[in-house]
XYZ file of C-alpha atoms in Angstrom:
164
model
C -14.386 -34.911 -4.909
C -13.944 -31.844 -2.472
C -16.974 -31.647 -0.109
C -18.191 -29.710 2.775
C -21.402 -29.134 4.691
C -22.652 -25.760 5.255
C -25.661 -23.373 5.738
C -26.357 -20.635 3.102
C -26.755 -16.885 4.556
C -28.378 -13.635 3.441
C -26.293 -10.706 4.006
C -28.455 -7.554 3.924
C -25.888 -4.832 2.267
C -22.754 -7.040 0.940
C -22.519 -4.184 -1.556
C -21.802 -1.652 0.849
C -19.796 -3.574 3.465
C -17.188 -4.342 0.711
C -17.187 -0.657 -0.461
C -16.526 0.260 3.112
C -13.739 -2.322 4.029
C -12.571 -2.091 0.388
C -10.942 1.148 1.160
C -9.017 -0.224 4.025
C -8.126 -3.670 3.040
C -6.694 -5.397 0.047
C -7.767 -9.269 -0.668
C -10.000 -11.597 -2.545
C -13.612 -11.129 -1.611
C -16.039 -13.852 -1.541
C -18.670 -13.484 -3.966
C -22.175 -12.864 -2.511
C -23.684 -15.944 -4.071
C -20.878 -18.066 -2.772
C -21.454 -16.876 0.827
C -21.913 -19.673 3.475
C -21.367 -20.838 7.177
C -19.294 -23.909 6.957
C -20.183 -26.272 9.483
C -17.514 -29.135 8.376
C -15.053 -29.297 6.048
C -14.660 -32.875 4.689
C -12.183 -32.818 2.208
C -10.993 -34.857 -0.683
C -13.636 -37.778 -0.403
C -13.762 -40.673 -3.029
C -17.819 -40.385 -2.675
C -20.509 -37.998 -1.779
C -22.926 -41.193 -0.577
C -21.682 -41.676 2.737
C -21.925 -38.229 3.755
C -25.553 -37.576 2.298
C -26.858 -40.471 4.500
C -25.214 -38.859 7.425
C -26.871 -35.467 6.369
C -30.565 -37.255 6.321
C -29.932 -37.833 9.976
C -29.810 -34.205 10.941
C -32.387 -31.610 11.368
C -32.263 -28.031 9.866
C -31.864 -24.794 12.002
C -34.999 -24.008 13.475
C -35.259 -20.996 12.051
C -32.746 -18.246 10.654
C -29.942 -17.210 12.896
C -28.360 -13.314 13.089
C -25.055 -12.222 12.156
C -23.656 -9.502 14.185
C -20.306 -7.815 13.894
C -17.070 -8.453 11.865
C -13.740 -9.740 12.734
C -10.771 -11.407 11.456
C -8.743 -14.400 11.991
C -4.827 -14.571 11.768
C -1.810 -12.520 13.058
C -1.220 -10.598 10.491
C -5.098 -11.074 9.658
C -5.759 -13.391 6.791
C -9.552 -13.929 7.090
C -11.919 -11.199 7.270
C -15.677 -12.706 8.538
C -18.877 -11.878 9.913
C -19.600 -13.123 13.340
C -22.170 -15.626 14.762
C -22.693 -16.111 18.400
C -26.010 -17.931 18.779
C -25.653 -20.885 21.352
C -28.043 -22.766 19.055
C -25.026 -23.034 16.370
C -22.922 -24.978 19.143
C -26.020 -26.908 19.630
C -26.625 -28.035 16.233
C -22.640 -28.890 16.043
C -23.251 -31.367 18.889
C -26.187 -32.909 16.797
C -23.889 -33.479 14.006
C -20.940 -34.956 16.205
C -23.734 -37.256 17.369
C -24.601 -38.454 13.743
C -21.046 -39.151 12.877
C -20.134 -35.655 11.532
C -17.302 -34.214 13.392
C -16.856 -30.180 13.017
C -13.490 -29.844 13.718
C -12.635 -26.821 16.196
C -15.639 -25.087 14.901
C -15.961 -21.254 15.227
C -19.103 -20.078 13.459
C -18.548 -17.583 11.054
C -18.814 -16.271 7.420
C -15.764 -15.656 5.332
C -15.858 -12.357 3.643
C -12.745 -11.848 2.311
C -9.207 -13.375 2.149
C -6.955 -10.595 3.034
C -3.677 -9.627 1.368
C -3.022 -6.412 3.661
C -4.886 -4.070 5.983
C -3.680 -0.841 4.285
C -5.296 1.667 7.138
C -5.530 0.039 10.305
C -7.011 2.820 12.040
C -9.896 3.251 9.655
C -10.116 -0.394 9.589
C -10.890 -0.529 13.541
C -13.389 2.635 12.967
C -15.116 0.148 10.577
C -15.266 -2.654 13.132
C -16.666 -0.437 15.623
C -19.259 1.030 13.389
C -20.589 -2.330 12.331
C -20.115 -3.784 15.935
C -23.752 -3.947 17.005
C -25.432 -4.098 13.667
C -27.405 -7.166 12.206
C -25.654 -7.657 9.140
C -27.814 -10.429 7.888
C -28.548 -14.132 8.743
C -27.955 -18.050 8.736
C -30.445 -19.347 6.694
C -31.888 -22.904 8.322
C -30.824 -25.138 5.448
C -28.007 -27.285 5.951
C -26.464 -28.686 2.643
C -23.534 -31.199 1.507
C -21.550 -29.051 -1.259
C -18.795 -30.333 -3.730
C -16.470 -27.768 -4.078
C -14.116 -27.253 -7.104
C -11.297 -25.095 -7.279
C -11.010 -22.732 -10.421
C -8.396 -19.717 -11.224
C -10.897 -17.178 -10.252
C -12.307 -18.815 -7.005
C -13.917 -21.991 -5.807
C -17.288 -23.000 -7.630
C -19.767 -24.544 -5.054
C -22.588 -27.316 -6.303
C -25.068 -28.353 -3.611
C -25.487 -32.279 -3.607
C -28.298 -32.594 -0.812
C -30.028 -30.273 1.447
C -31.874 -30.368 4.254
C -34.792 -27.690 5.332
């Protein structure tokens, strides 16, 4: 089974973000109900139980954490994402590490779209600037273990266990 540890997110106006950026980039958008911040991708695992036990040693985030600004990873850009800057995220990642969960190269973000091509760089940069200071959503306090099933239309996530 393919597993990961993540926190669900609430995006305040995902429909508007998609509409604005769909005019300047082409790609595969994440469905709103599947958006999350990945803490650790565990990959293929024989069982969930060892990870459930480790998860139980953690505490949830103290409060929702704001998501502010947009960006992309890769050259050329391949992942369009929401940014998360709060130091509490790194504190939580250290707590995970201390409990046997190793966040590999943790860069807090929420993937919005897998980019195929940016079709209008000038407008893309303008939109990034437009949203730069805006709080666009929040990471919810819950931390959960998920199973990911790959399907033709995208991944399907099933929550196995969570802490709130």
